[in-house]
Coordinates of C-alpha atoms in Angstrom, one line a residue:
M529 CA -35.8 -0.2 -77.6
L530 CA -35.7 -2.8 -74.9
G531 CA -32.0 -3.4 -75.5
L532 CA -31.3 0.3 -75.2
N533 CA -33.2 0.5 -71.9
N534 CA -31.2 -2.5 -70.6
K535 CA -27.9 -0.7 -71.5
L536 CA -29.1 2.5 -69.9
E537 CA -30.2 0.6 -66.8
R538 CA -26.8 -1.1 -66.5
L539 CA -25.0 2.3 -66.9
A540 CA -27.3 3.8 -64.3
N541 CA -26.7 1.0 -61.9
F542 CA -22.9 1.3 -62.5
Y543 CA -23.1 4.9 -61.2
G544 CA -25.5 4.2 -58.4
F545 CA -28.9 5.2 -59.9
Y546 CA -31.0 2.1 -59.5
G547 CA -34.4 1.7 -61.2
V548 CA -34.1 4.9 -63.3
F549 CA -35.1 3.3 -66.6
I550 CA -37.1 0.3 -65.5
R551 CA -40.4 0.6 -63.6
P552 CA -40.7 -1.8 -60.7
T553 CA -43.5 -4.4 -61.1
S554 CA -43.7 -5.6 -57.5
P555 CA -43.0 -4.1 -54.1
T556 CA -39.4 -4.6 -52.8
P557 CA -39.2 -6.9 -49.8
P558 CA -38.1 -5.4 -46.5
T559 CA -34.3 -5.1 -46.3
F560 CA -33.8 -6.6 -42.8
Q561 CA -36.2 -9.5 -43.1
P562 CA -34.4 -12.7 -44.0
L563 CA -36.0 -14.9 -46.6
S564 CA -37.2 -18.3 -45.6
G565 CA -34.6 -21.0 -46.3
S566 CA -31.8 -18.4 -47.0
R567 CA -28.4 -18.4 -45.4
E568 CA -29.4 -15.3 -43.3
S569 CA -32.5 -17.2 -42.1
D570 CA -30.3 -20.2 -41.1
L571 CA -27.9 -18.0 -39.2
E572 CA -30.7 -16.3 -37.4
D573 CA -32.1 -19.7 -36.3
L574 CA -28.6 -20.7 -35.1
R575 CA -28.3 -17.5 -33.1
L576 CA -31.7 -17.9 -31.4
Q577 CA -31.1 -21.5 -30.6
Y578 CA -27.5 -21.1 -29.4
R579 CA -26.6 -23.0 -26.2
Y580 CA -23.6 -22.8 -24.0
Q581 CA -20.9 -25.5 -24.5
R582 CA -17.8 -25.5 -22.3
D583 CA -14.5 -24.6 -24.1
I584 CA -16.2 -24.5 -27.5
S585 CA -18.4 -21.5 -26.6
E586 CA -15.3 -19.6 -25.4
Q587 CA -13.7 -20.1 -28.8
H588 CA -16.9 -19.0 -30.4
L589 CA -16.8 -15.8 -28.3
L590 CA -13.2 -15.0 -29.2
T591 CA -13.9 -15.6 -32.9
I592 CA -17.0 -13.4 -32.9
K593 CA -15.1 -10.6 -31.1
E594 CA -12.5 -10.7 -33.8
L595 CA -15.2 -10.5 -36.5
V596 CA -16.8 -7.5 -34.7
S597 CA -13.4 -5.9 -34.4
D598 CA -12.7 -6.5 -38.1
E599 CA -16.0 -4.9 -39.0
E600 CA -15.1 -1.8 -36.9
T601 CA -11.8 -1.6 -38.7
R602 CA -13.6 -1.9 -42.0
H603 CA -15.9 0.9 -40.9
S604 CA -13.0 3.2 -40.1
S605 CA -11.3 2.3 -43.4
I606 CA -14.4 3.0 -45.5
E607 CA -15.0 6.4 -43.9
T608 CA -11.3 7.4 -44.3
K609 CA -11.4 6.5 -48.0
I610 CA -14.7 8.4 -48.5
G611 CA -13.1 11.4 -46.8
N612 CA -10.2 11.1 -49.2
V613 CA -12.5 11.1 -52.2
I614 CA -14.3 14.2 -50.9
T615 CA -11.0 16.0 -50.4
Q616 CA -9.6 15.0 -53.8
A617 CA -12.8 15.8 -55.7
G618 CA -13.1 19.1 -54.0
L619 CA -9.5 20.0 -54.8
V620 CA -9.8 19.1 -58.5
F621 CA -13.2 20.8 -58.6
S622 CA -11.6 24.0 -57.3
I623 CA -8.6 23.9 -59.6
T624 CA -10.9 23.3 -62.6
A625 CA -13.1 26.3 -61.7
V626 CA -10.0 28.5 -61.3
I627 CA -8.3 27.6 -64.6
A628 CA -11.6 27.7 -66.6
P629 CA -11.3 31.4 -67.5
F630 CA -7.9 30.9 -69.1
F631 CA -9.4 28.5 -71.7
N632 CA -10.9 31.5 -73.4
D633 CA -7.5 32.7 -74.8
T634 CA -6.7 29.3 -76.1
L635 CA -10.1 28.6 -77.8
S636 CA -10.8 32.1 -79.1
S637 CA -9.4 31.3 -82.5
Q638 CA -11.1 27.9 -82.8
K639 CA -14.3 27.1 -84.7
L640 CA -17.7 27.2 -83.0
G641 CA -18.1 23.4 -83.1
I642 CA -14.8 22.8 -81.3
K643 CA -15.7 25.4 -78.7
I644 CA -19.1 23.6 -78.1
F645 CA -17.4 20.2 -77.9
V646 CA -14.9 21.4 -75.3
L647 CA -17.6 23.2 -73.4
I648 CA -19.6 19.9 -73.2
I649 CA -16.6 17.9 -72.0
F650 CA -15.9 20.6 -69.4
A651 CA -19.5 20.5 -68.2
L652 CA -19.5 16.7 -67.9
A653 CA -16.2 16.7 -65.9
F654 CA -17.6 19.5 -63.7
S655 CA -20.8 17.5 -63.1
A656 CA -18.9 14.3 -62.4
Y657 CA -16.9 16.0 -59.6
V658 CA -20.1 17.5 -58.1
T659 CA -21.9 14.2 -58.2
S660 CA -18.9 12.4 -56.6
I661 CA -19.0 14.9 -53.7
L662 CA -22.8 14.5 -53.4
F663 CA -22.5 10.7 -53.2
A664 CA -19.7 10.8 -50.7
T665 CA -21.3 13.3 -48.4
Q666 CA -24.2 10.8 -47.9
I667 CA -22.2 9.2 -45.1
F668 CA -22.8 12.3 -43.0
G669 CA -26.5 11.3 -42.7
I670 CA -26.1 9.9 -39.2
N671 CA -29.7 8.8 -39.0
K672 CA -29.3 6.6 -42.1
F673 CA -26.3 4.6 -40.6
V674 CA -27.0 3.3 -37.1
Y675 CA -24.5 1.0 -35.6
K676 CA -25.6 -1.6 -33.1
K677 CA -23.8 -1.9 -29.7
T678 CA -24.5 -3.8 -26.5
S679 CA -26.7 -1.8 -24.2
V680 CA -26.7 -1.6 -20.4
A681 CA -30.2 -3.0 -20.3
S682 CA -29.1 -6.0 -22.3
V683 CA -26.2 -6.7 -20.0
I684 CA -28.4 -6.4 -16.9
D685 CA -31.1 -8.6 -18.4
S686 CA -28.6 -11.3 -19.5
G687 CA -29.7 -13.9 -17.0
S688 CA -29.1 -15.3 -13.5
T689 CA -26.4 -17.8 -14.3
S690 CA -22.9 -17.4 -15.9
D691 CA -23.9 -19.7 -18.7
A692 CA -26.9 -17.6 -19.5
I693 CA -24.8 -14.4 -19.5
F694 CA -22.3 -16.0 -21.7
V695 CA -24.9 -17.1 -24.2
K696 CA -26.6 -13.7 -24.2
R697 CA -23.2 -12.1 -24.9
V698 CA -22.6 -14.4 -27.9
K699 CA -26.1 -13.8 -29.3
D700 CA -25.7 -10.0 -28.9
L701 CA -22.3 -10.0 -30.7
I702 CA -23.6 -12.1 -33.5
Y703 CA -26.5 -9.7 -34.0
Q704 CA -24.2 -6.7 -33.7
H705 CA -21.8 -8.1 -36.3
R706 CA -24.6 -8.9 -38.7
E707 CA -26.3 -5.5 -38.5
N708 CA -23.1 -3.5 -38.6
Q709 CA -22.0 -5.4 -41.6
V710 CA -25.2 -4.3 -43.4
V711 CA -24.5 -0.7 -42.5
N712 CA -20.9 -1.0 -43.7
D713 CA -22.0 -2.6 -46.9
K714 CA -24.2 0.5 -47.6
K715 CA -21.2 2.8 -46.9
A716 CA -19.0 0.7 -49.1
D717 CA -21.6 1.1 -52.0
I718 CA -21.4 4.9 -51.5
L719 CA -17.6 4.7 -51.6
I720 CA -17.7 2.7 -54.9
Y721 CA -20.1 5.0 -56.6
A722 CA -18.4 8.2 -55.4
N723 CA -15.0 6.8 -56.6
R724 CA -16.5 5.9 -60.0
W725 CA -17.8 9.4 -60.5
F726 CA -14.5 10.8 -59.4
V727 CA -12.5 8.6 -61.8
S728 CA -15.0 9.6 -64.6
G729 CA -14.4 13.3 -63.9
F730 CA -10.7 12.7 -63.8
I731 CA -10.7 11.0 -67.2
L732 CA -12.9 13.8 -68.7
S733 CA -10.5 16.4 -67.2
G734 CA -7.6 14.5 -68.8
L735 CA -9.4 14.5 -72.2
L736 CA -10.2 18.2 -71.8
T737 CA -6.5 19.0 -71.1
G738 CA -5.5 16.9 -74.1
L739 CA -7.9 18.7 -76.4
I740 CA -6.7 22.1 -75.3
T741 CA -3.1 21.1 -75.6
V742 CA -3.6 19.8 -79.1
S743 CA -5.6 22.9 -80.0
L744 CA -2.6 25.0 -79.2
L745 CA -0.8 23.5 -82.2
F746 CA -3.5 24.8 -84.5
V747 CA -4.0 28.3 -83.0
N748 CA -2.1 31.0 -84.9
K749 CA -1.0 33.4 -82.1
P750 CA 0.6 36.7 -83.2
D751 CA 4.3 36.9 -82.5
E752 CA 6.0 39.8 -80.7
K753 CA 6.8 41.6 -84.0
E754 CA 3.2 41.6 -85.0
K755 CA 2.1 42.8 -81.6
E756 CA 4.6 45.7 -81.8
N757 CA 3.4 46.6 -85.3
D758 CA -0.2 46.6 -84.1
R759 CA 0.8 48.9 -81.1
I760 CA 2.5 51.3 -83.5
I761 CA -0.4 51.4 -85.9
N762 CA -2.8 52.1 -83.0
S763 CA -0.6 54.9 -81.7
L764 CA -0.4 56.5 -85.2
N765 CA -4.1 56.2 -85.6
S766 CA -4.6 58.0 -82.3
R767 CA -2.2 60.7 -83.3
L768 CA -4.0 61.1 -86.6
L769 CA -7.3 61.5 -84.9
I770 CA -6.0 64.2 -82.6
A771 CA -4.3 66.1 -85.4
E772 CA -7.5 66.0 -87.5
S773 CA -9.4 67.3 -84.5
R774 CA -7.1 70.2 -84.1
L775 CA -7.3 70.9 -87.9
T776 CA -11.0 71.1 -87.7
Q777 CA -10.8 73.4 -84.7
H778 CA -8.4 75.7 -86.6
Q779 CA -10.7 75.8 -89.6
F780 CA -13.6 76.8 -87.4
T781 CA -11.5 79.6 -85.7
I782 CA -10.5 81.1 -89.1
L783 CA -14.1 81.1 -90.3
S784 CA -15.5 82.7 -87.2
N785 CA -12.6 85.3 -86.6
N786 CA -12.4 88.5 -88.6
D787 CA -9.1 89.6 -87.1
F788 CA -6.3 89.4 -89.8
L789 CA -3.4 89.0 -87.4
S790 CA -5.3 86.3 -85.5
N791 CA -6.1 84.6 -88.7
Q792 CA -2.5 84.6 -89.7
Q793 CA -1.5 82.9 -86.4
V794 CA -4.3 80.3 -86.8
G795 CA -3.2 79.8 -90.4
K796 CA 0.3 78.9 -89.3
R797 CA -1.1 76.4 -86.8
F798 CA -3.4 75.1 -89.5
D799 CA -0.3 74.5 -91.8
R800 CA 1.6 72.8 -89.0
S801 CA -1.4 70.5 -88.3
M802 CA -1.6 69.7 -92.0
N803 CA 2.1 68.9 -92.1
E804 CA 1.7 66.7 -89.0
I805 CA -1.3 64.8 -90.6
D806 CA 0.7 64.3 -93.8
S807 CA 3.7 63.0 -91.8
I808 CA 1.5 60.6 -89.8
R809 CA -0.3 59.3 -92.9
F810 CA 3.1 58.8 -94.6
E811 CA 4.3 56.8 -91.6
L812 CA 1.1 54.7 -91.6
K813 CA 1.4 54.0 -95.3
K814 CA 5.1 53.0 -95.0
L815 CA 4.4 50.7 -92.0
K816 CA 1.5 49.0 -93.7
A817 CA 3.5 48.4 -96.8
L818 CA 6.3 46.9 -94.7
I819 CA 3.8 44.6 -92.9
H820 CA 2.3 43.3 -96.2
K821 CA 5.7 42.4 -97.7

């Protein structure tokens, strides 16, 4: 049972659902608090203790600016890719919903078990696309992803000397880069999970298409000749019903009418209806015999 839980937990983590099958035994440490002795803690100590060094500090500033710029570029790239995932998932989602009714003609002659299996695959693919869109749209939660930037108050309160201002600028950029990197990492996780769900839905859609294509080879669809024969038989059956209805009406008229001349006229109509019925029955019998050959 423990092995099954571990497998389910790994599968849930792969698709972005952490802690679904394992109950946490201790509270999670705060996200932004660096652990003592960790690399993040050492970097924070270096940032707080940073001092101005001629020439070297200028190179530090240039390098940190490049890192901040790279993180901004990464931010734009992640959001563009997430937008592409939303667009593609929405497009495939819409196409799948449109063509779903046409599956009925293909699967109407299949066994119930095959229909249920195809329905399950379709539901899983549909759910995968929906989940992909739901994951990707998390980036629109502006309050969850706050990027750090240098404020006016920070610039004014930088210090009274050029060295102090320079040091303050370096410290702010280091802090900005670190915090924005954390936010971008969260968005990158969203992109990874949204893409995984989209790929899973795409694979299931391909499997569904393959199943339907293969099923076409085993569905016996009536050819044009059989369709034409069915149309003729239906037409003859309709004519037979109409003739029998007229015959019944003539019989009722003869029984309820005492006029001899009128009865003669109705009798002639009755005979014509009988001849028509016999003719239709003969055509039906002949056509059915031809079909069964």
